[in-house]
Amino acid sequence: MENLEKAGLAVNYNRVGETRPDSLPKRIHIWDETLRDGEQTPGVALTIDEKIEIAKMLDEIGTSIVVVGFPAVSEEEQKAVATIAREGLEKAIVGAPARAVISDIDACIDAGVEEIPIFIATSDFRLKYQLRMTREDMLERLARCVEYGKEHGVTIDYIAEDSTRSDIDFLCQAYKTAIDAGAHKICVADTVGFVRPLVMKHIMREIKSQLWKKSKYKVPIAVHCHNDFGLACANTLAAVEEGATYTHVCVNGYGERAGNAAFEEVVMSIEELYQVDTGIDTEKIYRLSKLVEKHFMVPLPLHKAITGDNAFTHSSGIHSHGQLTHSMTYEPISPTRIGRRREFHLGKFVGRHFVEYLLKMGGISATQEEIRQITDRVKITHEDLKKGQSKDQFDTIKEDLQELRTGVSEREFWAIVFDTI
Ligand code: MN
């Protein structure tokens, strides 16, 4: 792109005009949640060794904060967190979350993590139905928990669960309370993936106008987005445009329900569309994606952005030909940026120029008539394929995938119940 831009052959609206934010920071930090929110993908349970391997890779690639698990969940989980905290990561900070409950914070402290994001909701209906607390009680508890963590010498952040469905004045009051008590960062959480990018920008502006007036309250803002409407990455970027400097992500977009903002999408968007450094060694992204996919045993959709098998595969003759004339023709970025290669798919959409190219690569000379014949035969071969076998295979794969979602079946659950009582 750079060269094409320099030569005046391509326009990049990402870099010019009114759409570009007035100020962007030099660095956006990647805060990875793969081993916590990501592991909450239905059916996923990682072994300690798998967690360690993923945490190390996240560290190696340049992630700023790696949340390695949720110690309050079980003894096993706390052991896993403690093991990673003890071994330590080279550059990344090891974090683990806690509800605004002292025993949760103790579980994190005992596990030896450096940073604890404490979360408690700010939306009125959650306070009423889920937490059964008044606003005042919630603020008091939040302050107490932040102070408690601080007293134990760990960095404390405050995540306002359900920020995007909360009264903005109360949300800001909660942030101020947390900061007064010693919180180092605050986080805007779109817990159920409910807002649009412009709404996210509006909320961020409100927060800034209420908090940033006083330098004391000008702490780093993190953003946590879910993908329920497919907007997790877009909403994350909207927050970044308004000053968020820590982005919560999960590799491959794994996570509860429709998942979280995807590591690879957020990182590559920030790096390529905003030209801002994330500290991530992007050429290792594909390897990271494959490692996490293998341990999660949740296969990526073929068309997944950035990391899906098809993301850099060209099938149409027009596109393949375009790619051969210049790589920017049908690719926004080079696949080498994330450590993978361009691929071409041969089938009914194949074109003459591409066949000619393949023959040339193979050192074979052919007449135009021969090339035309080969092209036609490739097309017909694909079109003539009987779909029966593929359909059976597809059904089997879908069934197998269901079985891969491990957990406790309803029958097993009731067996446990009647065994216990
Ligand atoms: Mn979440």
Coordinates of C-alpha atoms and ligand atoms in Angstrom, one line a residue:
M1 CA 0.0 0.0 0.0
E2 CA 2.8 2.4 1.0
N3 CA 4.4 2.2 -2.4
L4 CA 1.1 2.5 -4.3
E5 CA 0.3 5.5 -2.1
K6 CA 3.6 7.1 -2.8
A7 CA 3.2 6.6 -6.5
G8 CA -0.2 8.3 -6.3
L9 CA -2.0 5.1 -7.5
A10 CA -4.0 4.5 -4.4
V11 CA -5.9 6.6 -1.9
N12 CA -6.0 5.6 1.8
Y13 CA -8.9 7.3 3.5
N14 CA -7.8 5.7 6.8
R15 CA -5.0 8.2 6.9
V16 CA -6.5 11.4 5.7
G17 CA -9.5 13.6 6.3
E18 CA -12.0 14.2 9.0
T19 CA -12.5 10.5 9.9
R20 CA -9.1 10.3 11.5
P21 CA -9.2 11.0 15.2
D22 CA -7.5 14.2 16.3
S23 CA -5.1 12.4 18.6
L24 CA -4.2 8.8 18.8
P25 CA -1.7 7.5 21.4
K26 CA 1.6 6.2 20.3
R27 CA 0.8 2.8 21.8
I28 CA -2.4 0.8 22.4
H29 CA -2.0 -2.0 24.9
I30 CA -3.3 -5.5 24.3
W31 CA -5.0 -7.0 27.3
D32 CA -5.6 -10.6 26.6
E33 CA -8.6 -12.4 28.1
T34 CA -8.2 -15.7 26.2
L35 CA -7.5 -17.7 29.3
R36 CA -10.5 -16.3 31.2
D37 CA -13.4 -15.0 29.1
G38 CA -12.1 -17.1 26.2
E39 CA -12.1 -20.2 28.2
Q40 CA -15.7 -19.5 29.0
T41 CA -16.5 -20.7 25.5
P42 CA -19.0 -23.5 26.1
G43 CA -17.3 -26.8 26.1
V44 CA -13.7 -25.5 26.6
A45 CA -11.6 -26.6 29.6
L46 CA -7.8 -26.2 29.4
T47 CA -5.2 -28.2 31.2
I48 CA -2.6 -26.4 33.2
D49 CA 0.0 -27.2 30.6
E50 CA -2.1 -25.8 27.8
K51 CA -2.7 -22.6 29.8
I52 CA 1.0 -22.2 30.4
E53 CA 1.8 -22.8 26.7
I54 CA -0.8 -20.2 25.6
A55 CA 0.3 -17.7 28.3
K56 CA 3.9 -18.0 27.2
M57 CA 3.1 -17.5 23.5
L58 CA 0.9 -14.4 24.4
D59 CA 3.9 -13.1 26.3
E60 CA 6.3 -13.8 23.5
I61 CA 4.1 -12.1 21.0
G62 CA 4.1 -8.8 23.0
T63 CA 0.8 -8.8 24.9
S64 CA 0.8 -6.2 27.7
I65 CA -1.5 -7.9 30.2
V66 CA -2.3 -11.6 30.2
V67 CA -5.3 -12.6 32.3
V68 CA -4.5 -16.2 33.0
G69 CA -7.6 -17.5 34.7
F70 CA -10.3 -16.9 37.3
P71 CA -8.9 -18.2 40.7
A72 CA -12.3 -18.1 42.5
V73 CA -13.7 -20.7 40.1
S74 CA -12.0 -23.8 41.6
E75 CA -8.9 -25.0 43.4
E76 CA -7.7 -26.4 40.1
E77 CA -8.1 -23.0 38.4
Q78 CA -6.3 -21.2 41.2
K79 CA -3.5 -23.7 41.0
A80 CA -3.1 -23.0 37.3
V81 CA -3.1 -19.3 37.8
A82 CA -0.5 -19.7 40.7
T83 CA 1.7 -21.9 38.5
I84 CA 1.8 -19.3 35.7
A85 CA 2.3 -16.4 38.2
R86 CA 5.1 -18.3 39.9
E87 CA 6.9 -19.1 36.7
G88 CA 6.3 -15.5 35.6
L89 CA 6.1 -14.2 32.1
E90 CA 9.1 -12.3 30.6
K91 CA 7.4 -9.0 29.7
A92 CA 3.6 -9.3 30.2
I93 CA 1.9 -8.6 33.4
V94 CA 0.1 -11.6 34.9
G95 CA -3.5 -10.7 35.9
A96 CA -6.6 -12.5 37.2
P97 CA -10.0 -11.1 37.9
A98 CA -12.1 -11.0 41.1
R99 CA -15.7 -10.1 41.8
A100 CA -16.0 -7.4 44.4
V101 CA -15.8 -10.1 47.0
I102 CA -13.0 -10.3 49.5
S103 CA -12.6 -14.1 49.1
D104 CA -12.2 -13.7 45.3
I105 CA -9.5 -11.1 45.8
D106 CA -7.8 -13.3 48.3
A107 CA -7.8 -16.1 45.8
C108 CA -6.0 -13.8 43.3
I109 CA -3.5 -12.6 46.0
D110 CA -2.8 -16.2 47.1
A111 CA -2.2 -17.1 43.5
G112 CA 0.4 -14.4 43.3
V113 CA -0.8 -12.3 40.4
E114 CA 0.5 -8.8 39.8
E115 CA -2.8 -7.2 38.7
I116 CA -6.4 -7.8 39.7
P117 CA -9.3 -6.3 37.7
I118 CA -12.2 -6.2 40.1
F119 CA -15.6 -6.2 38.5
I120 CA -19.0 -5.2 39.8
A121 CA -22.0 -4.1 37.7
T122 CA -23.2 -0.5 37.5
S123 CA -26.5 -1.0 35.7
D124 CA -29.6 -0.5 37.9
F125 CA -31.4 -3.7 36.9
R126 CA -28.3 -5.8 37.7
L127 CA -28.0 -4.1 41.0
K128 CA -31.6 -4.8 41.7
Y129 CA -32.0 -8.3 40.3
Q130 CA -28.5 -9.8 40.2
L131 CA -26.7 -8.2 43.1
R132 CA -29.7 -7.1 45.2
M133 CA -27.9 -4.0 46.3
T134 CA -28.5 -0.3 46.4
R135 CA -26.2 2.0 44.5
E136 CA -24.8 3.3 47.8
D137 CA -24.0 -0.3 49.0
M138 CA -22.4 -1.1 45.7
L139 CA -20.1 1.9 45.8
E140 CA -19.2 1.2 49.4
R141 CA -18.3 -2.4 48.6
L142 CA -16.3 -1.4 45.5
A143 CA -14.2 1.1 47.5
R144 CA -13.6 -1.5 50.2
C145 CA -12.5 -4.1 47.7
V146 CA -10.2 -1.8 45.8
E147 CA -8.6 -0.6 49.0
Y148 CA -8.2 -4.2 50.3
G149 CA -6.4 -5.2 47.1
K150 CA -4.2 -2.1 47.3
E151 CA -3.3 -2.9 50.8
H152 CA -1.9 -6.2 49.6
G153 CA 0.4 -4.5 47.2
V154 CA -1.2 -5.5 43.9
T155 CA -2.4 -3.3 41.0
I156 CA -6.1 -3.0 41.0
D157 CA -8.4 -2.1 38.1
Y158 CA -12.1 -1.6 38.1
I159 CA -14.3 -3.1 35.4
A160 CA -17.8 -1.7 35.5
E161 CA -19.8 -4.7 34.3
D162 CA -22.6 -3.7 32.0
S163 CA -21.2 -0.2 31.6
T164 CA -23.0 0.4 28.4
R165 CA -26.5 -0.2 29.9
S166 CA -25.8 2.0 33.0
D167 CA -26.8 5.5 34.0
I168 CA -23.9 7.5 32.8
D169 CA -23.7 9.7 35.9
F170 CA -23.7 6.7 38.2
L171 CA -21.2 4.9 36.0
C172 CA -18.8 7.9 36.3
Q173 CA -19.4 8.0 40.0
A174 CA -18.4 4.4 40.3
Y175 CA -15.3 5.0 38.3
K176 CA -14.4 8.0 40.6
T177 CA -15.1 5.9 43.7
A178 CA -12.7 3.2 42.4
I179 CA -10.0 5.7 41.5
D180 CA -10.3 7.4 44.9
A181 CA -9.8 4.0 46.5
G182 CA -6.7 3.4 44.4
A183 CA -7.7 1.8 41.1
H184 CA -5.1 2.1 38.5
K185 CA -7.3 1.7 35.4
I186 CA -11.0 1.6 34.7
C187 CA -12.7 -0.5 32.1
V188 CA -15.8 0.2 30.0
A189 CA -17.5 -3.2 29.5
D190 CA -20.1 -3.8 26.8
T191 CA -20.9 -7.1 28.6
V192 CA -23.7 -8.2 26.3
G193 CA -22.4 -6.6 23.1
F194 CA -25.3 -4.2 23.0
V195 CA -24.1 -0.9 21.6
R196 CA -23.2 0.5 18.2
P197 CA -19.8 2.1 17.5
L198 CA -21.2 5.6 17.6
V199 CA -22.8 4.9 21.0
M200 CA -19.5 3.6 22.3
K201 CA -17.9 6.9 21.2
H202 CA -20.7 8.8 22.9
I203 CA -20.2 6.9 26.2
M204 CA -16.4 7.4 26.1
R205 CA -16.9 11.1 25.5
E206 CA -19.2 11.4 28.5
I207 CA -16.8 9.5 30.7
K208 CA -13.9 11.7 29.6
S209 CA -15.9 14.9 30.1
Q210 CA -16.8 13.8 33.7
L211 CA -13.5 12.3 34.7
W212 CA -10.7 13.9 32.8
K213 CA -11.5 17.4 34.1
K214 CA -9.5 16.5 37.1
S215 CA -6.0 15.1 36.5
K216 CA -6.5 12.7 39.4
Y217 CA -9.3 10.9 37.5
K218 CA -7.3 10.8 34.2
V219 CA -6.4 7.1 34.5
P220 CA -6.0 4.7 31.5
I221 CA -9.3 3.4 30.1
A222 CA -9.7 -0.1 29.0
V223 CA -12.5 -1.5 26.8
H224 CA -14.2 -4.9 26.9
C225 CA -16.5 -5.7 24.0
H226 CA -18.6 -8.7 23.1
N227 CA -19.6 -9.9 19.7
D228 CA -23.3 -10.5 20.1
F229 CA -24.1 -8.3 17.0
G230 CA -20.8 -8.9 15.3
L231 CA -19.6 -5.5 16.5
A232 CA -17.0 -6.4 19.1
C233 CA -14.0 -5.2 17.0
A234 CA -15.8 -2.1 15.7
N235 CA -16.9 -1.1 19.1
T236 CA -13.4 -1.6 20.5
L237 CA -11.9 0.6 17.8
A238 CA -14.6 3.2 18.5
A239 CA -13.4 3.3 22.1
V240 CA -9.8 3.6 21.0
E241 CA -10.7 6.6 18.8
E242 CA -12.0 8.2 22.0
G243 CA -9.0 7.5 24.1
A244 CA -9.2 3.9 25.4
T245 CA -5.6 2.6 25.5
Y246 CA -6.1 -1.0 26.7
T247 CA -8.2 -3.3 24.6
H248 CA -9.5 -6.6 26.0
V249 CA -9.3 -9.3 23.4
C250 CA -9.5 -13.1 23.0
V251 CA -7.6 -15.0 20.4
N252 CA -9.8 -16.1 17.5
G253 CA -12.7 -14.2 19.1
Y254 CA -13.5 -17.0 21.5
G255 CA -15.6 -16.3 24.6
E256 CA -19.0 -16.5 26.1
R257 CA -21.9 -16.7 23.6
A258 CA -20.8 -15.1 20.4
G259 CA -17.4 -14.4 21.8
N260 CA -15.2 -11.4 22.5
A261 CA -13.3 -8.9 20.3
A262 CA -10.8 -11.0 18.4
F263 CA -7.1 -10.5 19.2
E264 CA -6.1 -10.7 15.6
E265 CA -8.8 -8.4 14.3
V266 CA -8.2 -5.7 16.9
V267 CA -4.4 -5.8 16.6
M268 CA -4.3 -5.8 12.8
S269 CA -6.9 -3.0 12.6
I270 CA -5.0 -0.8 15.1
E271 CA -1.7 -1.5 13.3
E272 CA -2.9 -1.3 9.7
L273 CA -5.9 1.0 9.7
Y274 CA -4.6 3.5 12.3
Q275 CA -0.9 2.9 12.0
V276 CA -0.6 2.7 15.8
D277 CA 1.8 0.4 17.6
T278 CA 0.3 -2.4 19.7
G279 CA 3.6 -3.9 20.7
I280 CA 2.5 -7.1 19.1
D281 CA 4.9 -9.1 16.8
T282 CA 2.2 -9.5 14.2
E283 CA 4.1 -12.1 12.2
K284 CA 3.5 -14.6 15.0
I285 CA -0.3 -14.1 15.1
Y286 CA -1.1 -17.0 12.8
R287 CA 0.9 -19.4 15.0
L288 CA -0.8 -18.0 18.1
S289 CA -4.2 -18.5 16.5
K290 CA -3.4 -22.1 15.6
L291 CA -2.1 -22.9 19.0
V292 CA -5.2 -21.6 20.7
E293 CA -7.5 -23.3 18.3
K294 CA -5.7 -26.6 18.9
H295 CA -6.0 -26.4 22.7
F296 CA -9.6 -25.0 22.7
M297 CA -10.7 -27.7 20.2
V298 CA -13.1 -25.1 18.7
P299 CA -12.4 -25.1 14.9
L300 CA -12.4 -21.6 13.3
P301 CA -14.9 -20.9 10.6
L302 CA -13.0 -21.1 7.2
H303 CA -14.0 -17.5 6.5
K304 CA -12.9 -16.0 9.9
A305 CA -11.2 -12.6 9.4
I306 CA -7.4 -12.6 9.4
T307 CA -6.9 -16.2 10.7
G308 CA -9.5 -18.3 8.9
D309 CA -8.3 -20.8 6.2
N310 CA -9.9 -18.7 3.5
A311 CA -8.8 -15.3 4.7
F312 CA -6.0 -15.1 2.1
T313 CA -7.3 -17.7 -0.4
H314 CA -8.3 -16.6 -3.9
S315 CA -10.7 -18.6 -5.9
S316 CA -12.1 -16.5 -8.7
G317 CA -10.1 -16.3 -11.9
I318 CA -10.5 -12.5 -11.9
H319 CA -9.1 -12.2 -8.4
S320 CA -6.3 -14.7 -8.9
H321 CA -5.2 -12.9 -12.1
G322 CA -5.4 -9.6 -10.2
Q323 CA -3.2 -11.0 -7.4
L324 CA -0.6 -12.0 -10.0
T325 CA -0.5 -8.4 -11.4
H326 CA -0.2 -6.8 -8.0
S327 CA -0.7 -8.2 -4.5
M328 CA -2.8 -5.2 -3.4
T329 CA -5.4 -5.9 -6.0
Y330 CA -7.5 -8.2 -3.9
E331 CA -5.8 -8.2 -0.5
P332 CA -5.9 -5.4 2.1
I333 CA -2.7 -6.5 3.6
S334 CA 0.0 -9.0 2.8
P335 CA -0.6 -12.4 4.5
T336 CA 3.1 -12.3 5.5
R337 CA 2.2 -9.6 8.0
I338 CA 0.6 -12.2 10.2
G339 CA 3.0 -15.0 9.3
R340 CA 1.0 -16.8 6.6
R341 CA 0.9 -17.3 2.9
R342 CA -1.4 -16.5 0.1
E343 CA -3.3 -19.4 -1.4
F344 CA -5.2 -20.1 -4.5
H345 CA -8.2 -22.4 -4.8
L346 CA -8.7 -24.3 -8.0
G347 CA -12.3 -24.9 -9.0
K348 CA -15.2 -23.7 -11.2
F349 CA -14.2 -20.0 -10.9
V350 CA -10.6 -20.6 -12.2
G351 CA -9.3 -18.4 -15.0
R352 CA -7.1 -18.8 -18.0
H353 CA -4.4 -16.4 -16.8
F354 CA -4.0 -18.3 -13.6
V355 CA -3.7 -21.7 -15.3
E356 CA -1.1 -20.1 -17.6
Y357 CA 0.8 -18.9 -14.5
L358 CA 0.7 -22.3 -12.9
L359 CA 2.0 -23.9 -16.0
K360 CA 4.8 -21.4 -16.2
M361 CA 5.7 -22.0 -12.6
G362 CA 5.8 -25.7 -13.4
G363 CA 8.1 -25.0 -16.4
I364 CA 5.6 -26.2 -18.9
S365 CA 4.9 -24.4 -22.1
A366 CA 1.5 -24.7 -23.7
T367 CA -0.5 -23.1 -26.5
Q368 CA -3.4 -20.7 -25.8
E369 CA -5.7 -23.5 -27.1
E370 CA -4.3 -26.0 -24.6
I371 CA -4.5 -23.5 -21.8
R372 CA -8.2 -22.9 -22.7
Q373 CA -8.9 -26.6 -22.7
I374 CA -7.2 -27.2 -19.3
T375 CA -9.1 -24.3 -17.8
D376 CA -12.4 -25.7 -19.1
R377 CA -11.7 -29.1 -17.8
V378 CA -10.8 -27.7 -14.3
K379 CA -14.1 -25.9 -14.2
I380 CA -16.1 -28.9 -15.4
T381 CA -14.3 -31.3 -13.0
H382 CA -15.4 -29.1 -10.1
E383 CA -19.0 -28.6 -11.4
D384 CA -19.4 -32.3 -12.0
L385 CA -18.4 -33.3 -8.5
K386 CA -21.2 -35.3 -6.9
K387 CA -22.1 -33.6 -3.7
G388 CA -23.5 -36.7 -2.0
Q389 CA -20.3 -37.7 -0.3
S390 CA -19.4 -34.2 0.7
K391 CA -22.9 -33.7 2.2
D392 CA -22.5 -36.9 4.3
Q393 CA -19.1 -35.7 5.4
F394 CA -20.5 -32.3 6.4
D395 CA -23.2 -33.9 8.5
T396 CA -20.7 -36.2 10.2
I397 CA -18.4 -33.2 11.0
K398 CA -21.3 -31.2 12.4
E399 CA -22.3 -34.1 14.6
D400 CA -18.7 -34.6 15.7
L401 CA -18.3 -30.9 16.6
Q402 CA -21.3 -31.2 18.9
E403 CA -19.6 -34.1 20.7
L404 CA -16.4 -32.1 21.0
R405 CA -18.2 -29.6 23.2
T406 CA -17.3 -31.3 26.4
G407 CA -19.0 -30.7 29.7
V408 CA -21.5 -32.4 32.0
S409 CA -24.5 -33.8 30.3
E410 CA -28.0 -33.4 31.8
R411 CA -28.0 -37.1 32.8
E412 CA -24.6 -36.8 34.4
F413 CA -25.8 -33.7 36.3
W414 CA -28.7 -35.5 37.8
A415 CA -26.6 -38.5 38.6
I416 CA -24.3 -36.1 40.6
V417 CA -27.3 -34.6 42.3
F418 CA -28.9 -37.9 43.5
D419 CA -25.5 -39.2 44.5
T420 CA -25.0 -36.1 46.7
I421 CA -28.4 -35.7 48.4
Ligands
MN1 MN -16.8 -10.6 29.1

